[in-house]
Amino acid sequence: MQQSQRGVFLTLEGGEGLGKSTAVKFIQQYLQQAQIDFITTREPGGTPVAEQIRQLLLNPNVAEEITPVTELLLMFASRSQHIVNLILPALAAGKWVICDRFVDASYAYQGGGRGFDTQQIKQLDDWIVGELRPQVTILLDAPPQLGMARAKNRSMHDRIEQEKLDFFERVRTAYLVRAKGEPDRFKIIDATKPLAAVQAEIKMIMDNIVGQYNEK
């Protein structure tokens, strides 16, 4: 899949309960104040069909066990719909796309968490995602114990959120490996810091992206 892009593609990654939703809202407010045309979306999901796949993937009461292979393939099926029908058209129209998780999550959750060989994931990545890559990925990082403690306040945990601590420790490790491999794209933020400090770092990142965008 070839990338046709005029807008800016920014993704947020991280484990459970680390404040991605709050960060997305902060970025929305930032872009609104800057009068930048944007959309926000999420994975799995983002389009009607992809959201239906999301419901299947995350339903904790699914009648049949979802195998790891099925989980991986459904994630990329959802992503295919998302890329073709939402992300690429928005970028081609010059809009900014802010996405809560993208392909890095598959390397972290299905690769690190489920134990898939990264080469298996890369084959799907090359086929479904192709050359499309975020200009910037904000990785909210903290020990998974913290995220799980925060997530306890949620009314119901989805199928993946119900995994045990060691699963999320592997997810965190995989994210950090990804970030180390692409230091120019990844911006790691310590999610153990107070909200004001996290948002200050996000603002610095956004200021830098907007500055580079305006120079073009």
GROMACS .gro file of N, CA, C and O in nm, residues 68-160:
model
  372
   68PRO      N    1  -0.499  -1.687   1.963
   68PRO     CA    2  -0.402  -1.581   1.935
   68PRO      C    3  -0.388  -1.549   1.787
   68PRO      O    4  -0.374  -1.433   1.749
   69VAL      N    5  -0.392  -1.651   1.702
   69VAL     CA    6  -0.381  -1.628   1.558
   69VAL      C    7  -0.501  -1.549   1.507
   69VAL      O    8  -0.487  -1.453   1.430
   70THR      N    9  -0.621  -1.587   1.553
   70THR     CA   10  -0.741  -1.515   1.513
   70THR      C   11  -0.734  -1.370   1.560
   70THR      O   12  -0.770  -1.278   1.486
   71GLU      N   13  -0.687  -1.350   1.683
   71GLU     CA   14  -0.674  -1.215   1.737
   71GLU      C   15  -0.583  -1.130   1.648
   71GLU      O   16  -0.618  -1.016   1.612
   72LEU      N   17  -0.468  -1.184   1.612
   72LEU     CA   18  -0.373  -1.110   1.529
   72LEU      C   19  -0.433  -1.076   1.393
   72LEU      O   20  -0.424  -0.962   1.346
   73LEU      N   21  -0.497  -1.174   1.330
   73LEU     CA   22  -0.554  -1.151   1.197
   73LEU      C   23  -0.671  -1.053   1.201
   73LEU      O   24  -0.686  -0.970   1.111
   74LEU      N   25  -0.751  -1.060   1.306
   74LEU     CA   26  -0.862  -0.965   1.319
   74LEU      C   27  -0.811  -0.823   1.342
   74LEU      O   28  -0.870  -0.726   1.292
   75MET      N   29  -0.703  -0.810   1.417
   75MET     CA   30  -0.644  -0.678   1.437
   75MET      C   31  -0.604  -0.616   1.304
   75MET      O   32  -0.631  -0.498   1.277
   76PHE      N   33  -0.543  -0.696   1.219
   76PHE     CA   34  -0.500  -0.643   1.090
   76PHE      C   35  -0.616  -0.628   0.992
   76PHE      O   36  -0.612  -0.539   0.905
   77ALA      N   37  -0.719  -0.710   1.005
   77ALA     CA   38  -0.839  -0.691   0.922
   77ALA      C   39  -0.904  -0.557   0.956
   77ALA      O   40  -0.942  -0.480   0.867
   78SER      N   41  -0.917  -0.529   1.084
   78SER     CA   42  -0.970  -0.401   1.128
   78SER      C   43  -0.883  -0.286   1.079
   78SER      O   44  -0.932  -0.184   1.030
   79ARG      N   45  -0.752  -0.306   1.088
   79ARG     CA   46  -0.657  -0.202   1.046
   79ARG      C   47  -0.667  -0.174   0.896
   79ARG      O   48  -0.655  -0.058   0.853
   80SER      N   49  -0.689  -0.276   0.816
   80SER     CA   50  -0.703  -0.258   0.672
   80SER      C   51  -0.821  -0.166   0.641
   80SER      O   52  -0.810  -0.073   0.559
   81GLN      N   53  -0.936  -0.194   0.704
   81GLN     CA   54  -1.053  -0.108   0.685
   81GLN      C   55  -1.022   0.035   0.727
   81GLN      O   56  -1.060   0.131   0.660
   82HIS      N   57  -0.957   0.047   0.840
   82HIS     CA   58  -0.926   0.176   0.900
   82HIS      C   59  -0.835   0.260   0.810
   82HIS      O   60  -0.861   0.379   0.785
   83ILE      N   61  -0.730   0.198   0.759
   83ILE     CA   62  -0.634   0.269   0.676
   83ILE      C   63  -0.698   0.316   0.545
   83ILE      O   64  -0.690   0.433   0.507
   84VAL      N   65  -0.763   0.222   0.476
   84VAL     CA   66  -0.816   0.251   0.343
   84VAL      C   67  -0.933   0.348   0.347
   84VAL      O   68  -0.943   0.440   0.265
   85ASN      N   69  -1.022   0.330   0.445
   85ASN     CA   70  -1.146   0.406   0.444
   85ASN      C   71  -1.145   0.532   0.531
   85ASN      O   72  -1.237   0.612   0.522
   86LEU      N   73  -1.041   0.549   0.615
   86LEU     CA   74  -1.040   0.668   0.699
   86LEU      C   75  -0.905   0.739   0.700
   86LEU      O   76  -0.897   0.858   0.666
   87ILE      N   77  -0.798   0.668   0.737
   87ILE     CA   78  -0.670   0.736   0.759
   87ILE      C   79  -0.614   0.796   0.631
   87ILE      O   80  -0.583   0.916   0.626
   88LEU      N   81  -0.601   0.716   0.525
   88LEU     CA   82  -0.541   0.767   0.402
   88LEU      C   83  -0.624   0.879   0.339
   88LEU      O   84  -0.567   0.980   0.295
   89PRO      N   85  -0.757   0.867   0.333
   89PRO     CA   86  -0.834   0.979   0.278
   89PRO      C   87  -0.818   1.107   0.358
   89PRO      O   88  -0.810   1.217   0.300
   90ALA      N   89  -0.812   1.096   0.491
   90ALA     CA   90  -0.797   1.216   0.574
   90ALA      C   91  -0.660   1.280   0.551
   90ALA      O   92  -0.649   1.403   0.537
   91LEU      N   93  -0.555   1.199   0.546
   91LEU     CA   94  -0.421   1.253   0.522
   91LEU      C   95  -0.410   1.315   0.383
   91LEU      O   96  -0.349   1.421   0.366
   92ALA      N   97  -0.472   1.251   0.284
   92ALA     CA   98  -0.468   1.305   0.148
   92ALA      C   99  -0.541   1.438   0.139
   92ALA      O  100  -0.507   1.523   0.055
   93ALA      N  101  -0.640   1.459   0.226
   93ALA     CA  102  -0.714   1.585   0.230
   93ALA      C  103  -0.642   1.692   0.310
   93ALA      O  104  -0.692   1.803   0.325
   94GLY      N  105  -0.524   1.658   0.364
   94GLY     CA  106  -0.446   1.755   0.440
   94GLY      C  107  -0.479   1.762   0.587
   94GLY      O  108  -0.431   1.851   0.658
   95LYS      N  109  -0.561   1.670   0.636
   95LYS     CA  110  -0.597   1.671   0.777
   95LYS      C  111  -0.490   1.601   0.862
   95LYS      O  112  -0.419   1.513   0.814
   96TRP      N  113  -0.482   1.642   0.987
   96TRP     CA  114  -0.403   1.568   1.084
   96TRP      C  115  -0.486   1.450   1.133
   96TRP      O  116  -0.607   1.462   1.154
   97VAL      N  117  -0.420   1.337   1.150
   97VAL     CA  118  -0.487   1.217   1.204
   97VAL      C  119  -0.421   1.182   1.336
   97VAL      O  120  -0.301   1.156   1.342
   98ILE      N  121  -0.502   1.184   1.444
   98ILE     CA  122  -0.454   1.148   1.577
   98ILE      C  123  -0.516   1.014   1.612
   98ILE      O  124  -0.638   1.002   1.624
   99CYS      N  125  -0.433   0.912   1.626
   99CYS     CA  126  -0.484   0.776   1.643
   99CYS      C  127  -0.438   0.714   1.775
   99CYS      O  128  -0.318   0.710   1.805
  100ASP      N  129  -0.535   0.668   1.853
  100ASP     CA  130  -0.509   0.597   1.978
  100ASP      C  131  -0.476   0.453   1.942
  100ASP      O  132  -0.563   0.371   1.918
  101ARG      N  133  -0.347   0.425   1.934
  101ARG     CA  134  -0.286   0.297   1.895
  101ARG      C  135  -0.289   0.278   1.744
  101ARG      O  136  -0.381   0.319   1.673
  102PHE      N  137  -0.182   0.211   1.696
  102PHE     CA  138  -0.171   0.175   1.555
  102PHE      C  139  -0.089   0.047   1.549
  102PHE      O  140  -0.095  -0.035   1.641
  103VAL      N  141  -0.011   0.029   1.445
  103VAL     CA  142   0.054  -0.101   1.423
  103VAL      C  143   0.155  -0.136   1.531
  103VAL      O  144   0.180  -0.255   1.558
  104ASP      N  145   0.215  -0.037   1.597
  104ASP     CA  146   0.307  -0.068   1.707
  104ASP      C  147   0.239  -0.151   1.815
  104ASP      O  148   0.304  -0.232   1.882
  105ALA      N  149   0.108  -0.131   1.832
  105ALA     CA  150   0.034  -0.208   1.934
  105ALA      C  151   0.033  -0.357   1.901
  105ALA      O  152   0.032  -0.440   1.992
  106SER      N  153   0.034  -0.392   1.773
  106SER     CA  154   0.036  -0.534   1.738
  106SER      C  155   0.170  -0.597   1.773
  106SER      O  156   0.176  -0.711   1.820
  107TYR      N  157   0.279  -0.521   1.752
  107TYR     CA  158   0.410  -0.573   1.792
  107TYR      C  159   0.419  -0.586   1.944
  107TYR      O  160   0.485  -0.678   1.995
  108ALA      N  161   0.351  -0.496   2.017
  108ALA     CA  162   0.357  -0.499   2.163
  108ALA      C  163   0.264  -0.605   2.221
  108ALA      O  164   0.306  -0.689   2.303
  109TYR      N  165   0.138  -0.604   2.179
  109TYR     CA  166   0.038  -0.693   2.239
  109TYR      C  167   0.042  -0.834   2.181
  109TYR      O  168   0.041  -0.932   2.256
  110GLN      N  169   0.041  -0.844   2.050
  110GLN     CA  170   0.044  -0.979   1.992
  110GLN      C  171   0.188  -1.032   1.985
  110GLN      O  172   0.209  -1.152   2.001
  111GLY      N  173   0.285  -0.944   1.964
  111GLY     CA  174   0.424  -0.987   1.964
  111GLY      C  175   0.476  -1.010   2.103
  111GLY      O  176   0.510  -1.122   2.142
  112GLY      N  177   0.482  -0.904   2.183
  112GLY     CA  178   0.531  -0.918   2.320
  112GLY      C  179   0.437  -0.998   2.408
  112GLY      O  180   0.477  -1.095   2.472
  113GLY      N  181   0.311  -0.957   2.411
  113GLY     CA  182   0.215  -1.020   2.502
  113GLY      C  183   0.184  -1.165   2.467
  113GLY      O  184   0.192  -1.253   2.552
  114ARG      N  185   0.151  -1.190   2.340
  114ARG     CA  186   0.113  -1.325   2.298
  114ARG      C  187   0.230  -1.411   2.254
  114ARG      O  188   0.218  -1.532   2.241
  115GLY      N  189   0.344  -1.348   2.227
  115GLY     CA  190   0.462  -1.425   2.192
  115GLY      C  191   0.480  -1.456   2.045
  115GLY      O  192   0.558  -1.543   2.010
  116PHE      N  193   0.409  -1.384   1.958
  116PHE     CA  194   0.429  -1.405   1.815
  116PHE      C  195   0.567  -1.357   1.773
  116PHE      O  196   0.617  -1.256   1.821
  117ASP      N  197   0.625  -1.430   1.679
  117ASP     CA  198   0.751  -1.388   1.617
  117ASP      C  199   0.726  -1.255   1.545
  117ASP      O  200   0.630  -1.242   1.469
  118THR      N  201   0.813  -1.158   1.568
  118THR     CA  202   0.792  -1.028   1.506
  118THR      C  203   0.796  -1.035   1.353
  118THR      O  204   0.735  -0.951   1.286
  119GLN      N  205   0.864  -1.135   1.297
  119GLN     CA  206   0.867  -1.149   1.152
  119GLN      C  207   0.730  -1.186   1.097
  119GLN      O  208   0.694  -1.146   0.986
  120GLN      N  209   0.653  -1.263   1.175
  120GLN     CA  210   0.516  -1.295   1.133
  120GLN      C  211   0.431  -1.169   1.130
  120GLN      O  212   0.351  -1.148   1.038
  121ILE      N  213   0.448  -1.086   1.231
  121ILE     CA  214   0.372  -0.960   1.236
  121ILE      C  215   0.418  -0.868   1.125
  121ILE      O  216   0.337  -0.801   1.060
  122LYS      N  217   0.547  -0.865   1.098
  122LYS     CA  218   0.601  -0.777   0.995
  122LYS      C  219   0.546  -0.814   0.857
  122LYS      O  220   0.526  -0.726   0.772
  123GLN      N  221   0.523  -0.942   0.833
  123GLN     CA  222   0.465  -0.981   0.704
  123GLN      C  223   0.329  -0.917   0.685
  123GLN      O  224   0.296  -0.866   0.576
  124LEU      N  225   0.247  -0.919   0.791
  124LEU     CA  226   0.116  -0.855   0.784
  124LEU      C  227   0.131  -0.703   0.776
  124LEU      O  228   0.056  -0.637   0.703
  125ASP      N  229   0.225  -0.651   0.849
  125ASP     CA  230   0.253  -0.507   0.849
  125ASP      C  231   0.289  -0.462   0.707
  125ASP      O  232   0.234  -0.364   0.654
  126ASP      N  233   0.381  -0.532   0.643
  126ASP     CA  234   0.423  -0.496   0.507
  126ASP      C  235   0.306  -0.502   0.409
  126ASP      O  236   0.296  -0.419   0.318
  127TRP      N  237   0.220  -0.602   0.427
  127TRP     CA  238   0.107  -0.622   0.336
  127TRP      C  239  -0.004  -0.519   0.359
  127TRP      O  240  -0.049  -0.453   0.266
  128ILE      N  241  -0.046  -0.503   0.483
  128ILE     CA  242  -0.163  -0.421   0.515
  128ILE      C  243  -0.127  -0.274   0.532
  128ILE      O  244  -0.198  -0.186   0.483
  129VAL      N  245  -0.018  -0.245   0.600
  129VAL     CA  246   0.018  -0.106   0.632
  129VAL      C  247   0.110  -0.046   0.527
  129VAL      O  248   0.099   0.071   0.492
  130GLY      N  249   0.201  -0.125   0.477
  130GLY     CA  250   0.291  -0.079   0.372
  130GLY      C  251   0.381   0.034   0.419
  130GLY      O  252   0.445   0.025   0.523
  131GLU      N  253   0.384   0.143   0.343
  131GLU     CA  254   0.474   0.254   0.372
  131GLU      C  255   0.415   0.354   0.472
  131GLU      O  256   0.484   0.447   0.514
  132LEU      N  257   0.290   0.337   0.509
  132LEU     CA  258   0.226   0.432   0.600
  132LEU      C  259   0.287   0.423   0.739
  132LEU      O  260   0.284   0.317   0.803
  133ARG      N  261   0.342   0.533   0.787
  133ARG     CA  262   0.399   0.538   0.921
  133ARG      C  263   0.368   0.674   0.984
  133ARG      O  264   0.368   0.776   0.915
  134PRO      N  265   0.342   0.676   1.114
  134PRO     CA  266   0.323   0.805   1.180
  134PRO      C  267   0.452   0.886   1.177
  134PRO      O  268   0.561   0.830   1.185
  135GLN      N  269   0.438   1.018   1.164
  135GLN     CA  270   0.556   1.102   1.180
  135GLN      C  271   0.606   1.099   1.323
  135GLN      O  272   0.725   1.102   1.349
  136VAL      N  273   0.512   1.094   1.417
  136VAL     CA  274   0.546   1.093   1.559
  136VAL      C  275   0.457   0.993   1.631
  136VAL      O  276   0.337   0.985   1.606
  137THR      N  277   0.517   0.917   1.721
  137THR     CA  278   0.443   0.828   1.810
  137THR      C  279   0.477   0.863   1.953
  137THR      O  280   0.593   0.855   1.994
  138ILE      N  281   0.376   0.904   2.029
  138ILE     CA  282   0.394   0.934   2.171
  138ILE      C  283   0.369   0.805   2.250
  138ILE      O  284   0.260   0.748   2.242
  139LEU      N  285   0.471   0.761   2.320
  139LEU     CA  286   0.461   0.638   2.401
  139LEU      C  287   0.453   0.676   2.548
  139LEU      O  288   0.549   0.726   2.605
  140LEU      N  289   0.337   0.652   2.608
  140LEU     CA  290   0.320   0.673   2.752
  140LEU      C  291   0.370   0.548   2.822
  140LEU      O  292   0.315   0.438   2.803
  141ASP      N  293   0.472   0.563   2.902
  141ASP     CA  294   0.539   0.448   2.963
  141ASP      C  295   0.535   0.455   3.115
  141ASP      O  296   0.558   0.561   3.175
  142ALA      N  297   0.504   0.341   3.177
  142ALA     CA  298   0.506   0.328   3.322
  142ALA      C  299   0.502   0.179   3.355
  142ALA      O  300   0.462   0.097   3.272
  143PRO      N  301   0.544   0.141   3.475
  143PRO     CA  302   0.532   0.002   3.515
  143PRO      C  303   0.386  -0.043   3.504
  143PRO      O  304   0.294   0.032   3.540
  144PRO      N  305   0.362  -0.163   3.452
  144PRO     CA  306   0.224  -0.207   3.432
  144PRO      C  307   0.142  -0.215   3.561
  144PRO      O  308   0.020  -0.206   3.557
  145GLN      N  309   0.209  -0.232   3.675
  145GLN     CA  310   0.134  -0.234   3.802
  145GLN      C  311   0.057  -0.105   3.820
  145GLN      O  312  -0.057  -0.106   3.869
  146LEU      N  313   0.118   0.008   3.781
  146LEU     CA  314   0.052   0.137   3.795
  146LEU      C  315  -0.070   0.145   3.704
  146LEU      O  316  -0.178   0.187   3.747
  147GLY      N  317  -0.052   0.106   3.580
  147GLY     CA  318  -0.164   0.111   3.486
  147GLY      C  319  -0.278   0.021   3.528
  147GLY      O  320  -0.396   0.059   3.517
  148MET      N  321  -0.247  -0.099   3.576
  148MET     CA  322  -0.352  -0.191   3.619
  148MET      C  323  -0.426  -0.137   3.741
  148MET      O  324  -0.546  -0.154   3.755
  149ALA      N  325  -0.353  -0.071   3.830
  149ALA     CA  326  -0.417  -0.012   3.948
  149ALA      C  327  -0.514   0.098   3.906
  149ALA      O  328  -0.625   0.108   3.959
  150ARG      N  329  -0.473   0.180   3.809
  150ARG     CA  330  -0.561   0.285   3.760
  150ARG      C  331  -0.681   0.227   3.688
  150ARG      O  332  -0.793   0.277   3.701
  151ALA      N  333  -0.658   0.121   3.611
  151ALA     CA  334  -0.766   0.061   3.533
  151ALA      C  335  -0.870  -0.009   3.619
  151ALA      O  336  -0.980  -0.037   3.572
  152LYS      N  337  -0.836  -0.037   3.744
  152LYS     CA  338  -0.933  -0.102   3.833
  152LYS      C  339  -1.058  -0.017   3.853
  152LYS      O  340  -1.165  -0.069   3.888
  153ASN      N  341  -1.045   0.114   3.834
  153ASN     CA  342  -1.158   0.204   3.853
  153ASN      C  343  -1.259   0.196   3.740
  153ASN      O  344  -1.369   0.251   3.751
  154ARG      N  345  -1.224   0.129   3.631
  154ARG     CA  346  -1.318   0.117   3.520
  154ARG      C  347  -1.430   0.020   3.556
  154ARG      O  348  -1.410  -0.076   3.629
  155SER      N  349  -1.547   0.046   3.501
  155SER     CA  350  -1.665  -0.035   3.536
  155SER      C  351  -1.651  -0.179   3.490
  155SER      O  352  -1.695  -0.271   3.557
  156MET      N  353  -1.590  -0.200   3.372
  156MET     CA  354  -1.574  -0.336   3.321
  156MET      C  355  -1.445  -0.344   3.240
  156MET      O  356  -1.412  -0.253   3.166
  157HIS      N  357  -1.371  -0.453   3.255
  157HIS     CA  358  -1.248  -0.473   3.179
  157HIS      C  359  -1.279  -0.554   3.054
  157HIS      O  360  -1.354  -0.651   3.059
  158ASP      N  361  -1.217  -0.513   2.942
  158ASP     CA  362  -1.238  -0.589   2.819
  158ASP      C  363  -1.154  -0.717   2.822
  158ASP      O  364  -1.080  -0.743   2.917
  159ARG      N  365  -1.164  -0.796   2.716
  159ARG     CA  366  -1.100  -0.928   2.713
  159ARG      C  367  -0.949  -0.918   2.733
  159ARG      O  368  -0.889  -1.000   2.804
  160ILE      N  369  -0.885  -0.819   2.671
  160ILE     CA  370  -0.740  -0.806   2.682
  160ILE      C  371  -0.700  -0.744   2.816
  160ILE      O  372  -0.598  -0.782   2.875
   0.00000   0.00000   0.00000
